[in-house]
Amino acid sequence: MDGSNLASDVVIAELVSMGFEISEARKAIKEVGPSLNNAIDFILSGCTKVSSRKGALPDTGAQSVRGMRQSSIMDHLQSSKKPASPVSIPYSNEDWEVRANMLLQKHFGYPLLKRFQREALGAWIAQKDCLVLAATGSGKSLCFQIPALLTGKVVVVISPLISLMHDQCLKLAKHGVSACFLGSGQIDQSVQQKAMRGMYEIIYVCPETILRLIKPFESLAEQRGIALFAIDEVHCVSKWGHDFRPDYRRLSALRENFNAKKLPFLEFDIPIMALTATATIRVREDIITSLHMSEDPMIVLTSFFRPNLRFSVKHSRTCSSSYEKDFRDLIDAYSKNTSQKYSKKTNLPLENMSVGTSSRDDICNWEERASESEEDDEDITLPKRRKLSVEYLEDESDLLIDVDDFDVTCGEFDGRTSTKDLDVCEGKTEGLTIIYVPTRKETLSIAKYLCRCGVKAAAYHAKLPKSQLRQVHKEFHENALQVVVATIAFGMGIDKLNVRRIIHYGWPQSLEAYYQEAGRAGRDGKLADCVLFANLSRMPSLLPNRRSEEQTRQAYKMLSDCFRYAMRTSRCRAQMLVQYFGEDFSDDSCHLCDVCVKGPPEQQNLKDEARILMQMIAAHYDKRSYMESSYDDDDYNHNIRMEKPNVKMFVCRIQEQNQQLETTDLLWWRGLVRILEDKGFLREGDDKAHVQIKYPEPTKLGLEFAFAETEMVQSFNVWPEADMLLSKSRPKSYSSFVEWGKGWADPEIRKRRLSRNRPWKQPRRTNKQTVRGRLAAKLSK
Ligand SMILES: Nc1ncnc2c1ncn2[C@@H]1O[C@H](COP(=O)(O)OP(=O)(O)OP(=O)(O)O)[C@@H](O)[C@H]1O
Ligand SMILES: [Mg+2]
């Protein structure tokens, strides 16, 4: 049914639900009859008769408007400000800005648009496609919400998650803007029909749904008009980013279907505005090409730097035995304020948190790496646990694959903190904390641990009952909880002001994901902490499932970037992060992060170690090139693979041949290999991707360094990396036979080594049912 046929009061009700004043709606219906389109136009044109205005839709249904050209954005602005005039007077920039600021004040209570918001709106006014890259929490949503208010046309927002859409719709409703979301999570069937009749100012839709509804959206564009397609969290388009979503890639259909060539009623292609807080330069290029954005899109770029976030990295085994040490400060901070008045007591059942909570070994299992890099591990103080498959790891972690994945809304509890809440969080409390962990089990075990220590904590992961998840959201937004321990399922789009701490407990999968999650802290502009606890003696290895070879490479690259971020001891963390996103960081330091505060460690001259390693590697490759001539191609390749030594083998050889270097272990040498790689002396010799070099090969530069005359190489001053410092600070481990053997003759050393606590060395149980078991039992007596 067309809007023009609706009875007056139905149209009035619709207008009111869109946020118009009831008096305006009544007046409009009186003037133009029970037509929704004309009533909207009438109100937006300042309550003047619409029939004489350019661009007004005659109320004759869809057929009669076919063939009409859609009025331009400026026409709408013009009509919405001034009475109809047969002469078109173009508005100056200031005019739309003044009106946008008025609407901003009226609906959202803010006095002025931010500069980047003005720029993004300016691009849209000029009918240009636009890519908005702005920090987390900077206010990107308003860039696409204001156009709906300015024009009276519909804005279509493509968003990756139902919960995010639902949340934004509810917030908009509170600000008097009518919005709906479409997709599998929408239970009210009438919403789609109403949306397609132009009854909402903003339509949120997931990529899958918009691709299915191209035709209805075409007729919406023809009837009410579509002001803009906004693609939020647009990094999901790119394979090179985090959270890649194949359906996002198919959104090029928007440009193909909603252009002026294809739809004669359009005067210009409907502009596309793509927005994200985390896109590297490569991802940006990928976004522009994959979405078929116009050749010369406007790029609105703000600094990614968040000056109030204090980043730090801490070494931890990140398993249950480390909770006490790692969370002591957090527990102290909350227990200091036990008298604090939280708005509500938590209603979350503690027994729910124990579901699936497991023994120390189980909890630590995720640390096991499915990749072969595990064999390099030097950390023999940990028991050798069963090797896990990638599938096992994935079954334990939440991955964003579909729009419904984390279908729990948070919007019923308006993301903004009320003044009352702010009173609570300012000074009197420690604000809120989100702890991100890689697996679901850890959400439960950490939440349970914190609860036992008197902290109001709750677990959150995609497999918990929806009712429980809603309760967590509710209590989080009402400040009834202090800590949420979550997988990545929690948080996208969370706009809560008083999050004071984001703790990552385990390696994140990429720096993009890390920065986005960290960005949920300190949205009130006050100091907030972003701490990464990671096992610096182990490389990260949690890879996504269902990936092509190319994606595996990319996943390793992202893990590697994360690993290097944590390993660096001499560069400001904030600087590393913003430079990762291609931004020039003009300041030398953020003055807040652990590196800036503590300062870098003392530089060390590692000339001898670096030369010995380079010479060892170079000698091997020399020998190999000699062998090359004696094999035909196939045999050669086979042999290369068989004998290609990895870093560990080189290190063993060095330790065998250089007594003076016996104090350095594999962990230390791995750090040096990374430094040599950064200097361009080494490269990976394997086809497969690794988090860091596994099979080192010398470069030309490396060979020059290795074989230069001794007096030519004066020094090799470097800042030791975090794993090198860790290796020097902890009791020496004796992983290789060679090291273990050394000093064995000394009774003191022997006694010390034998008395070391090796809990995993349980006495072997013998099965007396078997011959072998009986024999073993006899021998052990
Ligand atoms: N012009 C403005 N003046 C003051 N506050 C603003 C302005 N624009 C937006 N905000 C506020 O900034 C906060 C963050 O907005 P929003 O959720 O749009 O951030 P975002 O950039 O989309 O973040 P994320 O990348 O995490 O999704 C909101 O509380 C919003 O009301
Ligand atoms: Mg956002």
JSON list of N, CA, C and O and ligand atoms in Angstrom, two decimals, residues 104 108 110-114 116-117 134-145 164 168 171 175 232-233 275-278 306 415-416 491-495 497 516 519-520 523, ligand 1:
[
{"chain": "A", "resi": 104, "resn": "LEU", "atom": "N", "xyz": [22.26, 19.19, 15.04]},
{"chain": "A", "resi": 104, "resn": "LEU", "atom": "CA", "xyz": [23.13, 18.50, 15.99]},
{"chain": "A", "resi": 104, "resn": "LEU", "atom": "C", "xyz": [22.75, 18.88, 17.42]},
{"chain": "A", "resi": 104, "resn": "LEU", "atom": "O", "xyz": [22.61, 18.04, 18.31]},
{"chain": "A", "resi": 108, "resn": "PHE", "atom": "N", "xyz": [21.07, 15.94, 19.32]},
{"chain": "A", "resi": 108, "resn": "PHE", "atom": "CA", "xyz": [22.10, 15.24, 20.10]},
{"chain": "A", "resi": 108, "resn": "PHE", "atom": "C", "xyz": [22.67, 16.09, 21.24]},
{"chain": "A", "resi": 108, "resn": "PHE", "atom": "O", "xyz": [23.45, 15.60, 22.05]},
{"chain": "A", "resi": 110, "resn": "TYR", "atom": "N", "xyz": [24.85, 18.51, 21.08]},
{"chain": "A", "resi": 110, "resn": "TYR", "atom": "CA", "xyz": [26.22, 19.01, 20.92]},
{"chain": "A", "resi": 110, "resn": "TYR", "atom": "C", "xyz": [26.19, 20.31, 20.14]},
{"chain": "A", "resi": 110, "resn": "TYR", "atom": "O", "xyz": [25.44, 20.44, 19.18]},
{"chain": "A", "resi": 111, "resn": "PRO", "atom": "N", "xyz": [27.05, 21.27, 20.50]},
{"chain": "A", "resi": 111, "resn": "PRO", "atom": "CA", "xyz": [26.97, 22.58, 19.85]},
{"chain": "A", "resi": 111, "resn": "PRO", "atom": "C", "xyz": [27.52, 22.60, 18.42]},
{"chain": "A", "resi": 111, "resn": "PRO", "atom": "O", "xyz": [26.98, 23.26, 17.56]},
{"chain": "A", "resi": 112, "resn": "LEU", "atom": "N", "xyz": [28.61, 21.88, 18.19]},
{"chain": "A", "resi": 112, "resn": "LEU", "atom": "CA", "xyz": [29.28, 22.02, 16.89]},
{"chain": "A", "resi": 112, "resn": "LEU", "atom": "C", "xyz": [29.73, 20.69, 16.32]},
{"chain": "A", "resi": 112, "resn": "LEU", "atom": "O", "xyz": [30.14, 19.79, 17.08]},
{"chain": "A", "resi": 113, "resn": "LEU", "atom": "N", "xyz": [29.72, 20.62, 15.00]},
{"chain": "A", "resi": 113, "resn": "LEU", "atom": "CA", "xyz": [30.29, 19.45, 14.34]},
{"chain": "A", "resi": 113, "resn": "LEU", "atom": "C", "xyz": [31.79, 19.47, 14.54]},
{"chain": "A", "resi": 113, "resn": "LEU", "atom": "O", "xyz": [32.40, 20.54, 14.57]},
{"chain": "A", "resi": 114, "resn": "LYS", "atom": "N", "xyz": [32.38, 18.29, 14.64]},
{"chain": "A", "resi": 114, "resn": "LYS", "atom": "CA", "xyz": [33.84, 18.25, 14.68]},
{"chain": "A", "resi": 114, "resn": "LYS", "atom": "C", "xyz": [34.35, 18.48, 13.27]},
{"chain": "A", "resi": 114, "resn": "LYS", "atom": "O", "xyz": [33.60, 18.31, 12.29]},
{"chain": "A", "resi": 116, "resn": "PHE", "atom": "N", "xyz": [36.36, 16.83, 11.31]},
{"chain": "A", "resi": 116, "resn": "PHE", "atom": "CA", "xyz": [36.31, 15.72, 10.36]},
{"chain": "A", "resi": 116, "resn": "PHE", "atom": "C", "xyz": [34.86, 15.43, 9.95]},
{"chain": "A", "resi": 116, "resn": "PHE", "atom": "O", "xyz": [34.59, 15.01, 8.82]},
{"chain": "A", "resi": 117, "resn": "GLN", "atom": "N", "xyz": [33.93, 15.69, 10.88]},
{"chain": "A", "resi": 117, "resn": "GLN", "atom": "CA", "xyz": [32.51, 15.48, 10.54]},
{"chain": "A", "resi": 117, "resn": "GLN", "atom": "C", "xyz": [32.10, 16.49, 9.46]},
{"chain": "A", "resi": 117, "resn": "GLN", "atom": "O", "xyz": [31.38, 16.16, 8.52]},
{"chain": "A", "resi": 134, "resn": "ALA", "atom": "N", "xyz": [38.75, 7.64, 11.12]},
{"chain": "A", "resi": 134, "resn": "ALA", "atom": "CA", "xyz": [38.82, 8.45, 12.34]},
{"chain": "A", "resi": 134, "resn": "ALA", "atom": "C", "xyz": [38.90, 7.54, 13.55]},
{"chain": "A", "resi": 134, "resn": "ALA", "atom": "O", "xyz": [38.36, 6.43, 13.53]},
{"chain": "A", "resi": 135, "resn": "ALA", "atom": "N", "xyz": [39.56, 8.02, 14.56]},
{"chain": "A", "resi": 135, "resn": "ALA", "atom": "CA", "xyz": [39.84, 7.20, 15.74]},
{"chain": "A", "resi": 135, "resn": "ALA", "atom": "C", "xyz": [38.57, 6.62, 16.35]},
{"chain": "A", "resi": 135, "resn": "ALA", "atom": "O", "xyz": [37.47, 7.15, 16.14]},
{"chain": "A", "resi": 136, "resn": "THR", "atom": "N", "xyz": [38.73, 5.56, 17.10]},
{"chain": "A", "resi": 136, "resn": "THR", "atom": "CA", "xyz": [37.60, 4.97, 17.82]},
{"chain": "A", "resi": 136, "resn": "THR", "atom": "C", "xyz": [36.99, 6.04, 18.74]},
{"chain": "A", "resi": 136, "resn": "THR", "atom": "O", "xyz": [37.72, 6.82, 19.36]},
{"chain": "A", "resi": 137, "resn": "GLY", "atom": "N", "xyz": [35.69, 6.06, 18.78]},
{"chain": "A", "resi": 137, "resn": "GLY", "atom": "CA", "xyz": [35.00, 6.98, 19.69]},
{"chain": "A", "resi": 137, "resn": "GLY", "atom": "C", "xyz": [35.03, 8.43, 19.27]},
{"chain": "A", "resi": 137, "resn": "GLY", "atom": "O", "xyz": [34.68, 9.32, 20.04]},
{"chain": "A", "resi": 138, "resn": "SER", "atom": "N", "xyz": [35.44, 8.71, 18.02]},
{"chain": "A", "resi": 138, "resn": "SER", "atom": "CA", "xyz": [35.56, 10.11, 17.62]},
{"chain": "A", "resi": 138, "resn": "SER", "atom": "C", "xyz": [34.22, 10.70, 17.16]},
{"chain": "A", "resi": 138, "resn": "SER", "atom": "O", "xyz": [34.07, 11.90, 17.06]},
{"chain": "A", "resi": 139, "resn": "GLY", "atom": "N", "xyz": [33.27, 9.84, 16.85]},
{"chain": "A", "resi": 139, "resn": "GLY", "atom": "CA", "xyz": [31.95, 10.33, 16.44]},
{"chain": "A", "resi": 139, "resn": "GLY", "atom": "C", "xyz": [31.65, 10.14, 14.96]},
{"chain": "A", "resi": 139, "resn": "GLY", "atom": "O", "xyz": [31.02, 10.99, 14.33]},
{"chain": "A", "resi": 140, "resn": "LYS", "atom": "N", "xyz": [32.05, 8.99, 14.44]},
{"chain": "A", "resi": 140, "resn": "LYS", "atom": "CA", "xyz": [31.84, 8.74, 13.00]},
{"chain": "A", "resi": 140, "resn": "LYS", "atom": "C", "xyz": [30.36, 8.60, 12.68]},
{"chain": "A", "resi": 140, "resn": "LYS", "atom": "O", "xyz": [29.92, 8.98, 11.60]},
{"chain": "A", "resi": 141, "resn": "SER", "atom": "N", "xyz": [29.59, 8.04, 13.63]},
{"chain": "A", "resi": 141, "resn": "SER", "atom": "CA", "xyz": [28.18, 7.78, 13.32]},
{"chain": "A", "resi": 141, "resn": "SER", "atom": "C", "xyz": [27.44, 9.04, 12.88]},
{"chain": "A", "resi": 141, "resn": "SER", "atom": "O", "xyz": [26.58, 9.00, 12.01]},
{"chain": "A", "resi": 142, "resn": "LEU", "atom": "N", "xyz": [27.79, 10.17, 13.48]},
{"chain": "A", "resi": 142, "resn": "LEU", "atom": "CA", "xyz": [27.06, 11.40, 13.14]},
{"chain": "A", "resi": 142, "resn": "LEU", "atom": "C", "xyz": [27.28, 11.81, 11.68]},
{"chain": "A", "resi": 142, "resn": "LEU", "atom": "O", "xyz": [26.45, 12.48, 11.10]},
{"chain": "A", "resi": 143, "resn": "CYS", "atom": "N", "xyz": [28.41, 11.38, 11.10]},
{"chain": "A", "resi": 143, "resn": "CYS", "atom": "CA", "xyz": [28.67, 11.73, 9.70]},
{"chain": "A", "resi": 143, "resn": "CYS", "atom": "C", "xyz": [27.58, 11.20, 8.78]},
{"chain": "A", "resi": 143, "resn": "CYS", "atom": "O", "xyz": [27.28, 11.79, 7.75]},
{"chain": "A", "resi": 144, "resn": "PHE", "atom": "N", "xyz": [27.01, 10.04, 9.14]},
{"chain": "A", "resi": 144, "resn": "PHE", "atom": "CA", "xyz": [25.94, 9.53, 8.26]},
{"chain": "A", "resi": 144, "resn": "PHE", "atom": "C", "xyz": [24.55, 9.74, 8.85]},
{"chain": "A", "resi": 144, "resn": "PHE", "atom": "O", "xyz": [23.55, 9.57, 8.15]},
{"chain": "A", "resi": 145, "resn": "GLN", "atom": "N", "xyz": [24.47, 10.13, 10.11]},
{"chain": "A", "resi": 145, "resn": "GLN", "atom": "CA", "xyz": [23.14, 10.37, 10.67]},
{"chain": "A", "resi": 145, "resn": "GLN", "atom": "C", "xyz": [22.62, 11.76, 10.30]},
{"chain": "A", "resi": 145, "resn": "GLN", "atom": "O", "xyz": [21.44, 11.95, 10.03]},
{"chain": "A", "resi": 164, "resn": "LEU", "atom": "N", "xyz": [24.93, -4.26, 16.92]},
{"chain": "A", "resi": 164, "resn": "LEU", "atom": "CA", "xyz": [25.38, -2.90, 16.67]},
{"chain": "A", "resi": 164, "resn": "LEU", "atom": "C", "xyz": [24.24, -2.05, 16.07]},
{"chain": "A", "resi": 164, "resn": "LEU", "atom": "O", "xyz": [24.01, -0.91, 16.47]},
{"chain": "A", "resi": 168, "resn": "GLN", "atom": "N", "xyz": [22.26, 1.14, 17.81]},
{"chain": "A", "resi": 168, "resn": "GLN", "atom": "CA", "xyz": [22.22, 2.48, 17.22]},
{"chain": "A", "resi": 168, "resn": "GLN", "atom": "C", "xyz": [20.78, 2.95, 17.00]},
{"chain": "A", "resi": 168, "resn": "GLN", "atom": "O", "xyz": [20.47, 4.12, 17.19]},
{"chain": "A", "resi": 171, "resn": "LYS", "atom": "N", "xyz": [19.39, 4.16, 20.26]},
{"chain": "A", "resi": 171, "resn": "LYS", "atom": "CA", "xyz": [19.97, 5.45, 20.63]},
{"chain": "A", "resi": 171, "resn": "LYS", "atom": "C", "xyz": [19.33, 6.57, 19.82]},
{"chain": "A", "resi": 171, "resn": "LYS", "atom": "O", "xyz": [19.00, 7.63, 20.35]},
{"chain": "A", "resi": 175, "resn": "HIS", "atom": "N", "xyz": [17.00, 10.10, 20.55]},
{"chain": "A", "resi": 175, "resn": "HIS", "atom": "CA", "xyz": [17.33, 11.46, 20.09]},
{"chain": "A", "resi": 175, "resn": "HIS", "atom": "C", "xyz": [16.31, 11.97, 19.08]},
{"chain": "A", "resi": 175, "resn": "HIS", "atom": "O", "xyz": [16.56, 12.94, 18.36]},
{"chain": "A", "resi": 232, "resn": "ASP", "atom": "N", "xyz": [29.53, 1.20, 7.51]},
{"chain": "A", "resi": 232, "resn": "ASP", "atom": "CA", "xyz": [30.23, 1.34, 8.79]},
{"chain": "A", "resi": 232, "resn": "ASP", "atom": "C", "xyz": [31.16, 0.14, 8.98]},
{"chain": "A", "resi": 232, "resn": "ASP", "atom": "O", "xyz": [30.91, -0.93, 8.43]},
{"chain": "A", "resi": 233, "resn": "GLU", "atom": "N", "xyz": [32.19, 0.30, 9.78]},
{"chain": "A", "resi": 233, "resn": "GLU", "atom": "CA", "xyz": [33.19, -0.75, 10.04]},
{"chain": "A", "resi": 233, "resn": "GLU", "atom": "C", "xyz": [33.67, -1.33, 8.70]},
{"chain": "A", "resi": 233, "resn": "GLU", "atom": "O", "xyz": [33.73, -2.55, 8.51]},
{"chain": "A", "resi": 275, "resn": "LEU", "atom": "N", "xyz": [33.28, 4.07, 6.48]},
{"chain": "A", "resi": 275, "resn": "LEU", "atom": "CA", "xyz": [33.88, 4.56, 7.74]},
{"chain": "A", "resi": 275, "resn": "LEU", "atom": "C", "xyz": [34.55, 3.44, 8.53]},
{"chain": "A", "resi": 275, "resn": "LEU", "atom": "O", "xyz": [34.01, 2.33, 8.64]},
{"chain": "A", "resi": 276, "resn": "THR", "atom": "N", "xyz": [35.69, 3.73, 9.07]},
{"chain": "A", "resi": 276, "resn": "THR", "atom": "CA", "xyz": [36.37, 2.79, 9.97]},
{"chain": "A", "resi": 276, "resn": "THR", "atom": "C", "xyz": [37.37, 3.52, 10.87]},
{"chain": "A", "resi": 276, "resn": "THR", "atom": "O", "xyz": [37.80, 4.62, 10.56]},
{"chain": "A", "resi": 277, "resn": "ALA", "atom": "N", "xyz": [37.73, 2.84, 11.96]},
{"chain": "A", "resi": 277, "resn": "ALA", "atom": "CA", "xyz": [38.75, 3.40, 12.86]},
{"chain": "A", "resi": 277, "resn": "ALA", "atom": "C", "xyz": [40.06, 2.66, 12.70]},
{"chain": "A", "resi": 277, "resn": "ALA", "atom": "O", "xyz": [41.07, 3.04, 13.30]},
{"chain": "A", "resi": 278, "resn": "THR", "atom": "N", "xyz": [40.05, 1.58, 11.94]},
{"chain": "A", "resi": 278, "resn": "THR", "atom": "CA", "xyz": [41.26, 0.77, 11.85]},
{"chain": "A", "resi": 278, "resn": "THR", "atom": "C", "xyz": [41.49, 0.27, 10.43]},
{"chain": "A", "resi": 278, "resn": "THR", "atom": "O", "xyz": [40.97, -0.78, 10.06]},
{"chain": "A", "resi": 306, "resn": "ARG", "atom": "N", "xyz": [45.13, 8.49, 20.27]},
{"chain": "A", "resi": 306, "resn": "ARG", "atom": "CA", "xyz": [44.23, 8.77, 21.40]},
{"chain": "A", "resi": 306, "resn": "ARG", "atom": "C", "xyz": [45.11, 9.18, 22.58]},
{"chain": "A", "resi": 306, "resn": "ARG", "atom": "O", "xyz": [45.66, 8.33, 23.28]},
{"chain": "A", "resi": 415, "resn": "GLY", "atom": "N", "xyz": [24.13, 3.70, 25.54]},
{"chain": "A", "resi": 415, "resn": "GLY", "atom": "CA", "xyz": [25.57, 3.62, 25.79]},
{"chain": "A", "resi": 415, "resn": "GLY", "atom": "C", "xyz": [26.14, 4.78, 26.58]},
{"chain": "A", "resi": 415, "resn": "GLY", "atom": "O", "xyz": [27.18, 4.68, 27.19]},
{"chain": "A", "resi": 416, "resn": "ARG", "atom": "N", "xyz": [25.45, 5.90, 26.57]},
{"chain": "A", "resi": 416, "resn": "ARG", "atom": "CA", "xyz": [26.02, 7.06, 27.27]},
{"chain": "A", "resi": 416, "resn": "ARG", "atom": "C", "xyz": [25.79, 6.93, 28.78]},
{"chain": "A", "resi": 416, "resn": "ARG", "atom": "O", "xyz": [24.75, 6.52, 29.24]},
{"chain": "A", "resi": 491, "resn": "GLY", "atom": "N", "xyz": [31.68, -5.90, 22.64]},
{"chain": "A", "resi": 491, "resn": "GLY", "atom": "CA", "xyz": [32.28, -4.59, 22.54]},
{"chain": "A", "resi": 491, "resn": "GLY", "atom": "C", "xyz": [32.14, -3.83, 21.26]},
{"chain": "A", "resi": 491, "resn": "GLY", "atom": "O", "xyz": [32.17, -2.62, 21.30]},
{"chain": "A", "resi": 492, "resn": "MET", "atom": "N", "xyz": [31.97, -4.48, 20.10]},
{"chain": "A", "resi": 492, "resn": "MET", "atom": "CA", "xyz": [31.94, -3.68, 18.88]},
{"chain": "A", "resi": 492, "resn": "MET", "atom": "C", "xyz": [30.82, -2.65, 19.00]},
{"chain": "A", "resi": 492, "resn": "MET", "atom": "O", "xyz": [29.68, -3.00, 19.26]},
{"chain": "A", "resi": 493, "resn": "GLY", "atom": "N", "xyz": [31.17, -1.40, 18.87]},
{"chain": "A", "resi": 493, "resn": "GLY", "atom": "CA", "xyz": [30.15, -0.35, 18.94]},
{"chain": "A", "resi": 493, "resn": "GLY", "atom": "C", "xyz": [29.84, 0.10, 20.36]},
{"chain": "A", "resi": 493, "resn": "GLY", "atom": "O", "xyz": [29.00, 0.98, 20.53]},
{"chain": "A", "resi": 494, "resn": "ILE", "atom": "N", "xyz": [30.47, -0.50, 21.35]},
{"chain": "A", "resi": 494, "resn": "ILE", "atom": "CA", "xyz": [30.18, -0.06, 22.72]},
{"chain": "A", "resi": 494, "resn": "ILE", "atom": "C", "xyz": [30.70, 1.35, 22.92]},
{"chain": "A", "resi": 494, "resn": "ILE", "atom": "O", "xyz": [31.87, 1.63, 22.69]},
{"chain": "A", "resi": 495, "resn": "ASP", "atom": "N", "xyz": [29.81, 2.23, 23.28]},
{"chain": "A", "resi": 495, "resn": "ASP", "atom": "CA", "xyz": [30.18, 3.64, 23.43]},
{"chain": "A", "resi": 495, "resn": "ASP", "atom": "C", "xyz": [29.88, 4.03, 24.87]},
{"chain": "A", "resi": 495, "resn": "ASP", "atom": "O", "xyz": [28.92, 4.72, 25.15]},
{"chain": "A", "resi": 497, "resn": "LEU", "atom": "N", "xyz": [31.25, 5.69, 28.35]},
{"chain": "A", "resi": 497, "resn": "LEU", "atom": "CA", "xyz": [32.27, 6.71, 28.65]},
{"chain": "A", "resi": 497, "resn": "LEU", "atom": "C", "xyz": [33.30, 6.29, 29.69]},
{"chain": "A", "resi": 497, "resn": "LEU", "atom": "O", "xyz": [34.45, 6.65, 29.60]},
{"chain": "A", "resi": 516, "resn": "GLN", "atom": "N", "xyz": [41.40, -1.44, 18.03]},
{"chain": "A", "resi": 516, "resn": "GLN", "atom": "CA", "xyz": [39.95, -1.18, 18.06]},
{"chain": "A", "resi": 516, "resn": "GLN", "atom": "C", "xyz": [39.38, -1.52, 19.44]},
{"chain": "A", "resi": 516, "resn": "GLN", "atom": "O", "xyz": [38.59, -0.76, 20.01]},
{"chain": "A", "resi": 519, "resn": "GLY", "atom": "N", "xyz": [40.43, 0.90, 21.99]},
{"chain": "A", "resi": 519, "resn": "GLY", "atom": "CA", "xyz": [39.75, 2.17, 21.78]},
{"chain": "A", "resi": 519, "resn": "GLY", "atom": "C", "xyz": [38.44, 2.30, 22.54]},
{"chain": "A", "resi": 519, "resn": "GLY", "atom": "O", "xyz": [37.83, 3.36, 22.55]},
{"chain": "A", "resi": 520, "resn": "ARG", "atom": "N", "xyz": [37.99, 1.21, 23.17]},
{"chain": "A", "resi": 520, "resn": "ARG", "atom": "CA", "xyz": [36.76, 1.33, 23.97]},
{"chain": "A", "resi": 520, "resn": "ARG", "atom": "C", "xyz": [37.04, 1.95, 25.32]},
{"chain": "A", "resi": 520, "resn": "ARG", "atom": "O", "xyz": [36.11, 2.22, 26.08]},
{"chain": "A", "resi": 523, "resn": "ARG", "atom": "N", "xyz": [36.64, 6.90, 26.70]},
{"chain": "A", "resi": 523, "resn": "ARG", "atom": "CA", "xyz": [35.85, 7.70, 25.76]},
{"chain": "A", "resi": 523, "resn": "ARG", "atom": "C", "xyz": [35.38, 9.02, 26.38]},
{"chain": "A", "resi": 523, "resn": "ARG", "atom": "O", "xyz": [34.83, 9.87, 25.70]},
{"chain": "B", "resi": 1, "resn": "LIG", "atom": "N1", "xyz": [30.30, 16.84, 17.40]},
{"chain": "B", "resi": 1, "resn": "LIG", "atom": "C1", "xyz": [30.34, 16.14, 18.53]},
{"chain": "B", "resi": 1, "resn": "LIG", "atom": "N2", "xyz": [30.57, 16.77, 19.70]},
{"chain": "B", "resi": 1, "resn": "LIG", "atom": "C2", "xyz": [30.62, 16.08, 20.86]},
{"chain": "B", "resi": 1, "resn": "LIG", "atom": "N3", "xyz": [30.46, 14.75, 20.94]},
{"chain": "B", "resi": 1, "resn": "LIG", "atom": "C3", "xyz": [30.23, 14.06, 19.81]},
{"chain": "B", "resi": 1, "resn": "LIG", "atom": "C4", "xyz": [30.18, 14.72, 18.56]},
{"chain": "B", "resi": 1, "resn": "LIG", "atom": "N4", "xyz": [29.96, 13.77, 17.62]},
{"chain": "B", "resi": 1, "resn": "LIG", "atom": "C5", "xyz": [29.88, 12.59, 18.26]},
{"chain": "B", "resi": 1, "resn": "LIG", "atom": "N5", "xyz": [30.04, 12.75, 19.58]},
{"chain": "B", "resi": 1, "resn": "LIG", "atom": "C6", "xyz": [29.99, 11.68, 20.60]},
{"chain": "B", "resi": 1, "resn": "LIG", "atom": "O1", "xyz": [31.11, 10.81, 20.44]},
{"chain": "B", "resi": 1, "resn": "LIG", "atom": "C7", "xyz": [30.79, 9.51, 20.95]},
{"chain": "B", "resi": 1, "resn": "LIG", "atom": "C8", "xyz": [31.30, 8.43, 20.03]},
{"chain": "B", "resi": 1, "resn": "LIG", "atom": "O2", "xyz": [30.55, 8.41, 18.86]},
{"chain": "B", "resi": 1, "resn": "LIG", "atom": "P1", "xyz": [30.48, 7.15, 17.88]},
{"chain": "B", "resi": 1, "resn": "LIG", "atom": "O3", "xyz": [29.90, 5.96, 18.54]},
{"chain": "B", "resi": 1, "resn": "LIG", "atom": "O4", "xyz": [29.86, 7.63, 16.63]},
{"chain": "B", "resi": 1, "resn": "LIG", "atom": "O5", "xyz": [32.04, 6.88, 17.67]},
{"chain": "B", "resi": 1, "resn": "LIG", "atom": "P2", "xyz": [32.74, 6.08, 16.50]},
{"chain": "B", "resi": 1, "resn": "LIG", "atom": "O6", "xyz": [33.73, 6.99, 15.87]},
{"chain": "B", "resi": 1, "resn": "LIG", "atom": "O7", "xyz": [31.73, 5.46, 15.60]},
{"chain": "B", "resi": 1, "resn": "LIG", "atom": "O8", "xyz": [33.54, 4.98, 17.35]},
{"chain": "B", "resi": 1, "resn": "LIG", "atom": "P3", "xyz": [33.85, 3.45, 16.97]},
{"chain": "B", "resi": 1, "resn": "LIG", "atom": "O9", "xyz": [34.98, 3.47, 15.99]},
{"chain": "B", "resi": 1, "resn": "LIG", "atom": "O10", "xyz": [34.28, 2.83, 18.27]},
{"chain": "B", "resi": 1, "resn": "LIG", "atom": "O11", "xyz": [32.59, 2.85, 16.41]},
{"chain": "B", "resi": 1, "resn": "LIG", "atom": "C9", "xyz": [29.29, 9.48, 21.11]},
{"chain": "B", "resi": 1, "resn": "LIG", "atom": "O12", "xyz": [28.98, 9.48, 22.46]},
{"chain": "B", "resi": 1, "resn": "LIG", "atom": "C10", "xyz": [28.82, 10.72, 20.40]},
{"chain": "B", "resi": 1, "resn": "LIG", "atom": "O13", "xyz": [27.63, 11.20, 20.92]}
]
